[in-house]
Short mmCIF file of C-alpha atoms (C1' of nucleotides) in Angstrom, two decimals:
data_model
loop_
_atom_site.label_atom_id
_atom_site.label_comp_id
_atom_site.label_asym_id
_atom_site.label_seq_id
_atom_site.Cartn_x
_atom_site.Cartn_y
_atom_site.Cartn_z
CA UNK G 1 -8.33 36.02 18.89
CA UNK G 2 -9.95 36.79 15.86
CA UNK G 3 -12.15 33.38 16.10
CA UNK G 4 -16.11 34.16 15.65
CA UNK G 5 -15.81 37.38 13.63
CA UNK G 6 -19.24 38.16 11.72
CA UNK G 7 -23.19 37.96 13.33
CA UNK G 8 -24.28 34.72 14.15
CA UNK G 9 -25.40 32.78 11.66
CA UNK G 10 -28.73 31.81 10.84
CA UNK G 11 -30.19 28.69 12.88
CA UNK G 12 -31.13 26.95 9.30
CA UNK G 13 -27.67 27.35 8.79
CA UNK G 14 -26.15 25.73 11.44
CA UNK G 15 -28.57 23.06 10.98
CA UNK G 16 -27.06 22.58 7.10
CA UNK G 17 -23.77 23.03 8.52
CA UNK G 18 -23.78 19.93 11.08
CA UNK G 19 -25.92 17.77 8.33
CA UNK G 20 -22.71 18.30 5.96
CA UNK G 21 -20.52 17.37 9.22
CA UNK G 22 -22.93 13.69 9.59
CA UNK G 23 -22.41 13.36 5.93
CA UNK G 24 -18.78 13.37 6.01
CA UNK G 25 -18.46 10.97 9.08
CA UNK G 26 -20.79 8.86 7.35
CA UNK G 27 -18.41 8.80 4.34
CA UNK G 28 -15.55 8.02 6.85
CA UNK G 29 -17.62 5.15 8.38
CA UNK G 30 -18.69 3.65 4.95
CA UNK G 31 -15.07 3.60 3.67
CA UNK G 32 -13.96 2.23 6.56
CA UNK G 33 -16.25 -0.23 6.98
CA UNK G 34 -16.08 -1.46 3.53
CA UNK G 35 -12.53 -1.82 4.16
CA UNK G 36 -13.16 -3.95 7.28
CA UNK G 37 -15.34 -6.40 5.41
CA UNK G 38 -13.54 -6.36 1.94
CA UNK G 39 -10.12 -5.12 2.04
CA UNK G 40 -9.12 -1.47 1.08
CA UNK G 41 -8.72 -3.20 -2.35
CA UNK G 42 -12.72 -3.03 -2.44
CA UNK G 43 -12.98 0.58 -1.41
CA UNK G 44 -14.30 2.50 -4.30
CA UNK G 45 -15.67 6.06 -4.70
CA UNK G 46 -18.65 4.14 -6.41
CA UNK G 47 -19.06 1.70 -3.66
CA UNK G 48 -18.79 4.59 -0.77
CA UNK G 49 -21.56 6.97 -2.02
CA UNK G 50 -23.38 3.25 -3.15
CA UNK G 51 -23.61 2.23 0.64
CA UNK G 52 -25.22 5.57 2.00
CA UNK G 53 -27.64 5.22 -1.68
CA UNK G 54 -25.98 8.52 -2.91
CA UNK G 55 -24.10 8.95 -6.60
CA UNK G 56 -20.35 8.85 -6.60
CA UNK G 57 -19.45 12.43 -6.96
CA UNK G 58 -21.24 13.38 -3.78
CA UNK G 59 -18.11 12.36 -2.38
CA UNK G 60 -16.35 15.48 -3.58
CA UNK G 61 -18.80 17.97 -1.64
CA UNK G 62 -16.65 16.40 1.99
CA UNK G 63 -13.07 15.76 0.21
CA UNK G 64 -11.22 17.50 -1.95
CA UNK G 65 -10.05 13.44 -3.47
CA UNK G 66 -9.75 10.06 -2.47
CA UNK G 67 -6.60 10.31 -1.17
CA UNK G 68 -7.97 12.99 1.34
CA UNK G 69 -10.48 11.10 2.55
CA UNK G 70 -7.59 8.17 3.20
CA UNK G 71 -5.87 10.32 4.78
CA UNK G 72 -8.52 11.74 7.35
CA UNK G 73 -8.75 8.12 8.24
CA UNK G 74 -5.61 7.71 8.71
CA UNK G 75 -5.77 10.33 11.38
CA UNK G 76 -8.84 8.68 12.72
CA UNK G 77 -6.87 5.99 13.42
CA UNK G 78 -3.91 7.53 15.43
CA UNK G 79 -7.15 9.61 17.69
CA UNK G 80 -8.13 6.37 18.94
CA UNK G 81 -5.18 4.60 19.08
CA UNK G 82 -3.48 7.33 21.55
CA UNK G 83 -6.86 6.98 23.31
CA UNK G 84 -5.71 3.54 23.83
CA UNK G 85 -2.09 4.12 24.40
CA UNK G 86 -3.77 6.83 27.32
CA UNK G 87 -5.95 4.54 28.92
CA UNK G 88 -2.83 2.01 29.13
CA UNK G 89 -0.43 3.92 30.60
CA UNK G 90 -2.98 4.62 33.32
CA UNK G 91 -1.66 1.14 34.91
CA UNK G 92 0.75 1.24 37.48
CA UNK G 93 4.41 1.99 36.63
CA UNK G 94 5.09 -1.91 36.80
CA UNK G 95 2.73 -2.96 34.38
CA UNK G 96 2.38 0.04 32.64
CA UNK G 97 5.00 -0.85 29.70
CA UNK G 98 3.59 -3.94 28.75
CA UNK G 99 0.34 -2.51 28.89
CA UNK G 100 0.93 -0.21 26.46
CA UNK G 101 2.35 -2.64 24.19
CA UNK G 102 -0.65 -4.51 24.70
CA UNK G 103 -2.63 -1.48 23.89
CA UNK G 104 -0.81 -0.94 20.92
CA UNK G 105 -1.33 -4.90 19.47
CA UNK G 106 -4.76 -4.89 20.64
CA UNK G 107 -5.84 -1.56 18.67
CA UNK G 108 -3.99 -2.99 15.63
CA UNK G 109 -6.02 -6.44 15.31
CA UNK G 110 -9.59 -4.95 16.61
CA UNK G 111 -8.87 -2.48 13.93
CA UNK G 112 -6.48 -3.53 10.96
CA UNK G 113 -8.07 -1.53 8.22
CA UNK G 114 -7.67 1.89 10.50
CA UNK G 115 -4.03 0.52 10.89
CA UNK G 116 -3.32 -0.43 7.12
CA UNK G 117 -4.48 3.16 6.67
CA UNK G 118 -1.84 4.63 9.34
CA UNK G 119 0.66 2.67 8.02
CA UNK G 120 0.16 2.47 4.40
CA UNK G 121 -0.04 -0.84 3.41
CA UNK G 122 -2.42 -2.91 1.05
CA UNK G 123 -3.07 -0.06 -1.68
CA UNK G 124 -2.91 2.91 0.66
CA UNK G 125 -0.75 5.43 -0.41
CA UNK G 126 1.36 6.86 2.23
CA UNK G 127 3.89 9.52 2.55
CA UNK G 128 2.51 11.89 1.00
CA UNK G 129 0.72 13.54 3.97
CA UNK G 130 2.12 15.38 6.34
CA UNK G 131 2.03 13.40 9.89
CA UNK G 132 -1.10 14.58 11.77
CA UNK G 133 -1.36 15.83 15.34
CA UNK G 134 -3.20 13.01 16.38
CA UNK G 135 0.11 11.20 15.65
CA UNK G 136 2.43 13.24 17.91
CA UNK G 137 -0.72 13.21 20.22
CA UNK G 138 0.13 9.72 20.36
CA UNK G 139 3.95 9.99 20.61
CA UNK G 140 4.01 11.98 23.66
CA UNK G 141 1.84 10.31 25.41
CA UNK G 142 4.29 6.84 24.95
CA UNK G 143 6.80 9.55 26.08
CA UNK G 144 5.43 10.51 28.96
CA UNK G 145 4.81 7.21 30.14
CA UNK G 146 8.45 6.08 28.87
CA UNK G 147 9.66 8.93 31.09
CA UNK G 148 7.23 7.99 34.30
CA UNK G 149 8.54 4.15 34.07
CA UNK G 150 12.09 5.31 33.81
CA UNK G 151 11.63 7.57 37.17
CA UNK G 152 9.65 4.90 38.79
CA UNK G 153 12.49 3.01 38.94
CA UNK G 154 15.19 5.36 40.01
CA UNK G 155 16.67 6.21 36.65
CA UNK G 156 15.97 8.38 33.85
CA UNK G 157 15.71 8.10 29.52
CA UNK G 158 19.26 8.69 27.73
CA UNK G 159 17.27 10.07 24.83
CA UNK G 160 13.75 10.07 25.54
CA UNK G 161 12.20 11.12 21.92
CA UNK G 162 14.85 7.84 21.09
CA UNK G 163 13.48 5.43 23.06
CA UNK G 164 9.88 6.33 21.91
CA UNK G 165 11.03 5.96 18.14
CA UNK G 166 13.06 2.65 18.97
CA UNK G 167 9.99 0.53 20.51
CA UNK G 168 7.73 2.48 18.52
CA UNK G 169 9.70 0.86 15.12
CA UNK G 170 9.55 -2.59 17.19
CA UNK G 171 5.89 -2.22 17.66
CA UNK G 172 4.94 -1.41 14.87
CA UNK G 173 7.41 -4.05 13.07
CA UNK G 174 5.69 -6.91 14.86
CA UNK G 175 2.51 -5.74 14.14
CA UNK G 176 3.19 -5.40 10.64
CA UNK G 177 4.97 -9.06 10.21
CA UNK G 178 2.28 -10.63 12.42
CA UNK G 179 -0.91 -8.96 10.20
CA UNK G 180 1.00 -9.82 6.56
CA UNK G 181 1.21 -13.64 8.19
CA UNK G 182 4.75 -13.30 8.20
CA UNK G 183 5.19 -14.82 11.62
CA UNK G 184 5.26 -18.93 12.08
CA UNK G 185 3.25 -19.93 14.33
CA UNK G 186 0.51 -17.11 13.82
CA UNK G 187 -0.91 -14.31 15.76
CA UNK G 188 -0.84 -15.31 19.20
CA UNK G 189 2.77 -16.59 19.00
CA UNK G 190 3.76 -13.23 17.45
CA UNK G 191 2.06 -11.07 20.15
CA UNK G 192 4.11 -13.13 23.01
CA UNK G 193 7.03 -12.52 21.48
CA UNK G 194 6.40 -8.99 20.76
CA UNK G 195 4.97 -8.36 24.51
CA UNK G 196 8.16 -10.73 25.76
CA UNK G 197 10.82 -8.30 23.92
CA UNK G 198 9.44 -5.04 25.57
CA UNK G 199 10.91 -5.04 28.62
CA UNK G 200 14.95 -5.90 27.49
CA UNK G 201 14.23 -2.94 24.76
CA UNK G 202 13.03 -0.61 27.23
CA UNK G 203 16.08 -1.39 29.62
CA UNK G 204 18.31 -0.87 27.12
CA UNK G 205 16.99 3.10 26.51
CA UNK G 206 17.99 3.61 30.62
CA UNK G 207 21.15 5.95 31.22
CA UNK G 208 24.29 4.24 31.89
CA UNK G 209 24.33 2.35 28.42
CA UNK G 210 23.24 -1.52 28.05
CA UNK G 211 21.31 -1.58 30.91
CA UNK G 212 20.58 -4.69 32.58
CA UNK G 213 17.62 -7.09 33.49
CA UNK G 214 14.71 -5.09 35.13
CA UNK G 215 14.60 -4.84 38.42
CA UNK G 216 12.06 -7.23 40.59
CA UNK J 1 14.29 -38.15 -10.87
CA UNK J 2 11.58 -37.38 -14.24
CA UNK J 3 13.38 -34.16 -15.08
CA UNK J 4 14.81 -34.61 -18.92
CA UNK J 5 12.41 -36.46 -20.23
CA UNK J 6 12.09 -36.88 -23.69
CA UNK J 7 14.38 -35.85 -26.30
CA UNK J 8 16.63 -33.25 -26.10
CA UNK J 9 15.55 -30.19 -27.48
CA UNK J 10 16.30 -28.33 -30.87
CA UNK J 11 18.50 -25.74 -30.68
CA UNK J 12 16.51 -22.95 -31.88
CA UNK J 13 13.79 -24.05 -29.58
CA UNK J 14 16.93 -23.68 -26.85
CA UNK J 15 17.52 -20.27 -27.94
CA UNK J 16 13.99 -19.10 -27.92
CA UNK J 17 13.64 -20.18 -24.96
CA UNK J 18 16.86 -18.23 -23.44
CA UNK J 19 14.63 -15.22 -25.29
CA UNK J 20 11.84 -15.81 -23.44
CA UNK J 21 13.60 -15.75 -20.14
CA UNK J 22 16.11 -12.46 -20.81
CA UNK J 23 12.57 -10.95 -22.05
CA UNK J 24 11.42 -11.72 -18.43
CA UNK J 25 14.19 -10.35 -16.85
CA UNK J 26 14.06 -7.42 -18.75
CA UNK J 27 10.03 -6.58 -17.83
CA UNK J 28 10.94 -7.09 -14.72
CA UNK J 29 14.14 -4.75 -14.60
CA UNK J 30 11.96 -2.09 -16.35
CA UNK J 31 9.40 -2.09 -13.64
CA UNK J 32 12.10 -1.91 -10.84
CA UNK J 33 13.12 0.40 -12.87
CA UNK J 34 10.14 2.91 -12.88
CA UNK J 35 9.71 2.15 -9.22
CA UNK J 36 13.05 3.11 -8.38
CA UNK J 37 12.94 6.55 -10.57
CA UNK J 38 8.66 8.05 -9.74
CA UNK J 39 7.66 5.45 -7.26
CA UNK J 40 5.03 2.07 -7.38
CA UNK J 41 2.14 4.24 -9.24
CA UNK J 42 3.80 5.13 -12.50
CA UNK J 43 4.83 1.43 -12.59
CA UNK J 44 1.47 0.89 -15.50
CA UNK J 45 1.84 -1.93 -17.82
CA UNK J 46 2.16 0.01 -20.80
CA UNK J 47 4.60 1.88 -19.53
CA UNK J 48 6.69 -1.61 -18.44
CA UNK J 49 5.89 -2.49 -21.79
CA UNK J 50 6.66 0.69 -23.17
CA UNK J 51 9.59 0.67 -22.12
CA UNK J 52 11.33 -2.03 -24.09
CA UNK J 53 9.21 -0.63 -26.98
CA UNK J 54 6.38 -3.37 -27.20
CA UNK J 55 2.96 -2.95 -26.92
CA UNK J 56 1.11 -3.75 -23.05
CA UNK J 57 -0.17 -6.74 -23.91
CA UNK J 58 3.09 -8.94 -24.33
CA UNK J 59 3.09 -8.86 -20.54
CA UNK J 60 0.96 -11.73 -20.75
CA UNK J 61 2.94 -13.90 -22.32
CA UNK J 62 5.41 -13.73 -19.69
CA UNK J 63 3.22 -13.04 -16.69
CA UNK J 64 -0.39 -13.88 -15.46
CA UNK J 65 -1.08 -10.40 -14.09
CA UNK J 66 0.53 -7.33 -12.98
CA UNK J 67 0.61 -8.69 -9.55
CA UNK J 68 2.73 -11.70 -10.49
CA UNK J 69 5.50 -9.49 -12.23
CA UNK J 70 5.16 -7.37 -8.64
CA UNK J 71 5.45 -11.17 -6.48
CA UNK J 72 8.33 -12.08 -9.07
CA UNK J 73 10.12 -8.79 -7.60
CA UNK J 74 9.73 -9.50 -4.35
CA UNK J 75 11.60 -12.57 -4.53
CA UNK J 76 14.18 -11.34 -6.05
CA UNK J 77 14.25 -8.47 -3.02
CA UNK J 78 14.59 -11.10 -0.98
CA UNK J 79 17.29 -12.84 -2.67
CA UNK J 80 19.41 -9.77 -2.96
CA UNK J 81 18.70 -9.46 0.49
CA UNK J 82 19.67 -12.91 1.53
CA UNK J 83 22.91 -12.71 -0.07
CA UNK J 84 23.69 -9.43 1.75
CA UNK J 85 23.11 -10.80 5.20
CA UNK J 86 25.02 -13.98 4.23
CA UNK J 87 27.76 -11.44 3.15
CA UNK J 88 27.72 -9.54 6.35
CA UNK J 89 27.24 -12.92 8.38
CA UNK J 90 30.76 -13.78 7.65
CA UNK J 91 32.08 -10.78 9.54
CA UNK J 92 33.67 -11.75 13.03
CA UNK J 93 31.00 -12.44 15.62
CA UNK J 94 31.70 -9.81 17.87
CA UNK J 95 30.82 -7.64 14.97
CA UNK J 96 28.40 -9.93 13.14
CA UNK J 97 25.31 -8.89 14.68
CA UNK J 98 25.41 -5.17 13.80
CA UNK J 99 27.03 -6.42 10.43
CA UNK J 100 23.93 -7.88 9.56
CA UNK J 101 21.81 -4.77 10.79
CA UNK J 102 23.51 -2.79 8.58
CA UNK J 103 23.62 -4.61 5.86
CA UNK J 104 19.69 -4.60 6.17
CA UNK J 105 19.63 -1.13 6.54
CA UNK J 106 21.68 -0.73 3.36
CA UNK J 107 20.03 -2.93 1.47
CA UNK J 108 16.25 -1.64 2.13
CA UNK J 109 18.15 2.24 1.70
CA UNK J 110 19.97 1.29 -1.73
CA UNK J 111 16.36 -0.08 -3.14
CA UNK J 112 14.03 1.10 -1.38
CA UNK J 113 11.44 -0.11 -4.78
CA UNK J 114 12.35 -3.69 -3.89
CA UNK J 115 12.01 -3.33 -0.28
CA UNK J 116 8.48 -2.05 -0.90
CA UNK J 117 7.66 -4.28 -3.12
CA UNK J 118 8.61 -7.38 -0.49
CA UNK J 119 6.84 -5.76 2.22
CA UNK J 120 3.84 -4.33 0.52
CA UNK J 121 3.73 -0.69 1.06
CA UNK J 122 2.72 2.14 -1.27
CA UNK J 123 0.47 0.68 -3.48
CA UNK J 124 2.08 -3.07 -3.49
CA UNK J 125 -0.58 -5.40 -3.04
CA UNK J 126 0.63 -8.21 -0.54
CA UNK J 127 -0.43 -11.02 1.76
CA UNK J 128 -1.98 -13.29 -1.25
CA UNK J 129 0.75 -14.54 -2.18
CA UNK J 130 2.90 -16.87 -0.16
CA UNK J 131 6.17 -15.91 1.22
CA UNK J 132 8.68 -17.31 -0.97
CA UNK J 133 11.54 -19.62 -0.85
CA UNK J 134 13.87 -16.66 -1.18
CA UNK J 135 12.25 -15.10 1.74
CA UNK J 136 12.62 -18.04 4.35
CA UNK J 137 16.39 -18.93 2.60
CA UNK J 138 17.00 -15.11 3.97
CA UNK J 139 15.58 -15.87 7.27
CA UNK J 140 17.71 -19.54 7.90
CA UNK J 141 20.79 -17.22 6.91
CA UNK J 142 19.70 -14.72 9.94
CA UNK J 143 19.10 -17.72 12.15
CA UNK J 144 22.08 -19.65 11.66
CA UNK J 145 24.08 -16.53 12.22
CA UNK J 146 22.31 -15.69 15.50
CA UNK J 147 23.12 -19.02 17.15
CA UNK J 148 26.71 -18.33 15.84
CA UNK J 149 26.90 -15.18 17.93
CA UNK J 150 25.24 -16.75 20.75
CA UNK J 151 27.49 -19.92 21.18
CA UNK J 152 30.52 -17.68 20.72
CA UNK J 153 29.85 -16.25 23.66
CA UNK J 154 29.25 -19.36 25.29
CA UNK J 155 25.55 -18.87 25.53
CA UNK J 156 22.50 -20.04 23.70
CA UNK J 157 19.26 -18.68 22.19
CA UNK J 158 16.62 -19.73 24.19
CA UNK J 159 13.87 -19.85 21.20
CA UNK J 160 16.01 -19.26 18.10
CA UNK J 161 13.39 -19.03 15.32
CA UNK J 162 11.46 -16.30 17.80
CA UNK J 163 14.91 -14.70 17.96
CA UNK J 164 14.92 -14.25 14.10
CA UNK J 165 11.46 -12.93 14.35
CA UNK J 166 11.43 -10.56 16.76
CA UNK J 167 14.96 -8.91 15.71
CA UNK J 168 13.46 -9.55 12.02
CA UNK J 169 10.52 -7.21 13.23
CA UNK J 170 12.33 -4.37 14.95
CA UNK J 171 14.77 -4.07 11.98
CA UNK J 172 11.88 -3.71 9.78
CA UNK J 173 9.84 -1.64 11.81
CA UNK J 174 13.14 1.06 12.15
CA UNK J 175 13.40 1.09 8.16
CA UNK J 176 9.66 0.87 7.73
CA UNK J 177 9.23 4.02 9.78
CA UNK J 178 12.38 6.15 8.20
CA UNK J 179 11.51 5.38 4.99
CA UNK J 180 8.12 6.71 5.66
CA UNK J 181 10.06 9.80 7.27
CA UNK J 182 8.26 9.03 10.38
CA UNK J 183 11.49 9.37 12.23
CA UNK J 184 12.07 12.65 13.41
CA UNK J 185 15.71 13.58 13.03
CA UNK J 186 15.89 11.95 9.55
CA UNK J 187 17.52 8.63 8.10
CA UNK J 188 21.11 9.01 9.84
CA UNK J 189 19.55 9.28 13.38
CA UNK J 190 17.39 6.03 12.37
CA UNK J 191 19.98 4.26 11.42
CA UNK J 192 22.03 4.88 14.61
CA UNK J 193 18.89 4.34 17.08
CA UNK J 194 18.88 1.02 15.29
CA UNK J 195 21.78 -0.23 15.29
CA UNK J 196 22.08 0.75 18.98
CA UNK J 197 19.35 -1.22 20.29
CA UNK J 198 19.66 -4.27 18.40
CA UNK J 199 22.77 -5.88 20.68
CA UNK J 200 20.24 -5.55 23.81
CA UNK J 201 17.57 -7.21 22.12
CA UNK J 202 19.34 -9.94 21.30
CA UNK J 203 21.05 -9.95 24.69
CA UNK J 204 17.46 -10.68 25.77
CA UNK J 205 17.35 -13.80 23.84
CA UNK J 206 19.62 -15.72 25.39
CA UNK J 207 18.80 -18.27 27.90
CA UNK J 208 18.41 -17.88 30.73
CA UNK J 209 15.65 -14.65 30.27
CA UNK J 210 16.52 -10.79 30.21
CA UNK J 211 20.17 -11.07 29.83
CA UNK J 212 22.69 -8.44 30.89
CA UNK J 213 24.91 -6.44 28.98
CA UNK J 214 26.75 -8.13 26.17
CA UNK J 215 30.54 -9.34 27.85
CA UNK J 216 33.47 -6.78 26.61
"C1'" DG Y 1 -46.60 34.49 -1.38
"C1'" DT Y 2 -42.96 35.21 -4.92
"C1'" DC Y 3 -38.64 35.64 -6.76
"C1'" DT Y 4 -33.59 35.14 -6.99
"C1'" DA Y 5 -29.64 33.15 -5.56
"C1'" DA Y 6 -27.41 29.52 -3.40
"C1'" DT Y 7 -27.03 24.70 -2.49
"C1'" DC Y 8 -27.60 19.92 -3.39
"C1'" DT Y 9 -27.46 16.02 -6.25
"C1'" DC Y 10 -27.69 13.68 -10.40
"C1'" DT Y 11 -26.33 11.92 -15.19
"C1'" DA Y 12 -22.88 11.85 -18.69
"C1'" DA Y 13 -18.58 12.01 -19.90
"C1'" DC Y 14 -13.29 11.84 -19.61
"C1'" DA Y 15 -8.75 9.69 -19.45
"C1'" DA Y 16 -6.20 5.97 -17.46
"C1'" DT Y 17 -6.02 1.38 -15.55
"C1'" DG Y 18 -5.65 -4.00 -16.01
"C1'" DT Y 19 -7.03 -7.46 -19.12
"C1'" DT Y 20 -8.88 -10.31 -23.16
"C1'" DA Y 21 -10.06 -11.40 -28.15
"C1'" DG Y 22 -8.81 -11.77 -32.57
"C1'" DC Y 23 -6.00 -10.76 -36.34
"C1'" DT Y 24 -1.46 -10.39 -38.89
"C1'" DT Y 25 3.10 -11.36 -39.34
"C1'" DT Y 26 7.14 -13.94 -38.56
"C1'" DT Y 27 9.54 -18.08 -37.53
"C1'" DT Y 28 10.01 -23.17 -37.24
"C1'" DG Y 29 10.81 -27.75 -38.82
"C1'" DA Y 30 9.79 -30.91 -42.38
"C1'" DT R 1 7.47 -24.83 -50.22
"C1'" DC R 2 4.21 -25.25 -46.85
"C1'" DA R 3 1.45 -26.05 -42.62
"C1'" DA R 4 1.85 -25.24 -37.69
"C1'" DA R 5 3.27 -22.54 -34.09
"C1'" DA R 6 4.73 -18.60 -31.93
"C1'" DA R 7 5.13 -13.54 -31.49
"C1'" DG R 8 3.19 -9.25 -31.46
"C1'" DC R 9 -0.15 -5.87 -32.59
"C1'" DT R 10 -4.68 -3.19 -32.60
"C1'" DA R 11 -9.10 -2.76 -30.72
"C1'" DA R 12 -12.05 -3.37 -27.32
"C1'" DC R 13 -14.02 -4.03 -22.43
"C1'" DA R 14 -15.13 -3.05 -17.69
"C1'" DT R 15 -13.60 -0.43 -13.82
"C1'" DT R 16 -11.17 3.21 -11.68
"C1'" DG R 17 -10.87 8.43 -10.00
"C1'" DT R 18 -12.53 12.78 -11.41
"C1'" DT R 19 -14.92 16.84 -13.74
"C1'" DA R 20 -18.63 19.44 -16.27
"C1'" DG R 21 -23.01 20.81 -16.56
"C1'" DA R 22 -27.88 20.44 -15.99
"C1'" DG R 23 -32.01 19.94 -12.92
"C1'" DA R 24 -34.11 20.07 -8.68
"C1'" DT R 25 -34.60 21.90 -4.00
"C1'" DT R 26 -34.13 25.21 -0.46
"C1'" DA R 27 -33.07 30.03 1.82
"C1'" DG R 28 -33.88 34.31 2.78
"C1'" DA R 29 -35.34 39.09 1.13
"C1'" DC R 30 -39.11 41.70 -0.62
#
DNA sequence: GTCTAATCTCTAACAATGTTAGCTTTTTGA
DNA sequence: TCAAAAAGCTAACATTGTTAGAGATTAGAC
């Protein structure tokens, strides 16, 4: 390891250093919460700096552009939402599934700015970036938990990295519908369906094919 | 009926107006144009404009704002999409449903500019607007086939407008996350985890709960 | 305490964006 | 031939992300 090479450096600092770390979060947090109130359409480098009573180029002390700052949010968002997707799959194997789907719907509405910014939608770029840990983070642990149901009931994934991919895409394709207002009948109507459609999906990933109904 | 009132009118006016609409078309076909060839953020009015060798402003005469000409394409996404599923509806049932999942697939893959543009990513604004006629004309065509499928197997959909929806959402979350290469194993593998899952989950729909496998 | 170098933060400016005003030129219909 | 209408342009505006450069503040060595 060649980590902490160098003396020690001086205690004023280390003190400057953690003010610039505040200073970024506090970048992070205006952005984001401008976007939470207004839109991401009202998130300018102007209006950033403006709500911590700083001038706009300050922001280019913490990010090397816009888009970088985007982007850390982006990963923001998948830290927390695996936090979520942990917590969830804490349930027991029964529930577990839906719980995560739960989890999943639940982060996306208490947060949909964080999750416009995953996803790139409504003037985000996306694409661009490579995906962040925090995102695999996230992955596995719907894996694990995939794989944990599936042996919970006797059986085992065909293709586990599949299955996580396929009800990932339906997740996040119900999500997306239900927060553009694409849905009839609105949110709630949306999440039922989404949370109804789990279970068959799941089934299907078992080995042996077209699996059938769940088990009771 | 009040349409064709007054007297008929001149033919030069006629013609003009025949201008006035291939003009339209045209903006519009160089935007999709842009989009398809360096992506939603080199699509600038002057460079529509550009283009077709006018000057930015005679955008306005055509269109209120940018974002109109941007809502115009998105209808006409969904009409091109819309006549692929009815296309791919006429195949025989057994094969219908994964017909129409391809032809989705296809469709959002051949132009993927369009497919942004109706669902809002990269820089498309969406949500304002309201989801056009094209858009639930696409949707009946889904529906109509799904009960199709379902009766020729001597079954029915138990909720057939949440049917459309929640295949509706898987299909687009699959293509949503290949296209933002969120998929690991690329575009192909997408495509096949899609297709794969979608008999199951509409197996699911069918009265009578978490169906079983589809009959041979 | 004083001096130099680093760091912080600002104002001013830049090019590019969407959009509007106002003018000139062309076309229309009598 | 002429007035009205339509088409199309140039010039401008405010707002965007971003950079340059100057002025203030602080750090650490003597």
């Amino acid at each position: 390891m060649t980590t902490k090479a160098g003396p020690e450096p001086s205690a004023s600092k280390k003190r400057r250093e953690r003010e610039r770390q505040e200073m970024r979060a506090r970048l992070l947090d205006a952005a984001r919460l401008i976007a939470a109130e207004e839109g991401w359409n009202a998130v300018t480098i102007r209006r950033i700096a403006g709500k911590l009573e700083y001038s706009a180029p300050i922001l280019y002390q913490h990010f090397s552009s816009k888009e970088d700052l985007l982007v850390e949010l982006m990963t923001v968002g998948f830290a927390e939402l695996a936090e979520r997707l942990r917590l969830a799959a804490e349930d027991a194997p029964g529930r577990r599934l839906v719980a995560m789907a739960e989890a999943y719907w639940t982060f996306a509405f208490a947060s949909p700015e964080l999750y416009q910014a995953m996803n790139g939608m409504d003037g985000v770029p996306f694409g661009t970036a490579e995906t962040p840990r925090e995102a695999r983070d996230a992955f596995r642990v719907f894996r694990v938990a995939l794989q944990d149901i599936a042996s919970a009931r006797g059986a085992e994934l065909a293709d586990p990295a599949g299955a996580v991919d396929t009800i990932w895409a339906f997740l996040h394709g119900s999500v997306s519908l239900a927060m553009a207002g694409r849905i009839a009948g609105g949110t709630e109507r949306a999440r039922t369906l989404m949370v109804d459609a789990v279970e068959p999906l799941f089934s299907a990933q078992l080995r042996g094919g077209e699996g059938g109904p769940a088990p009771r």
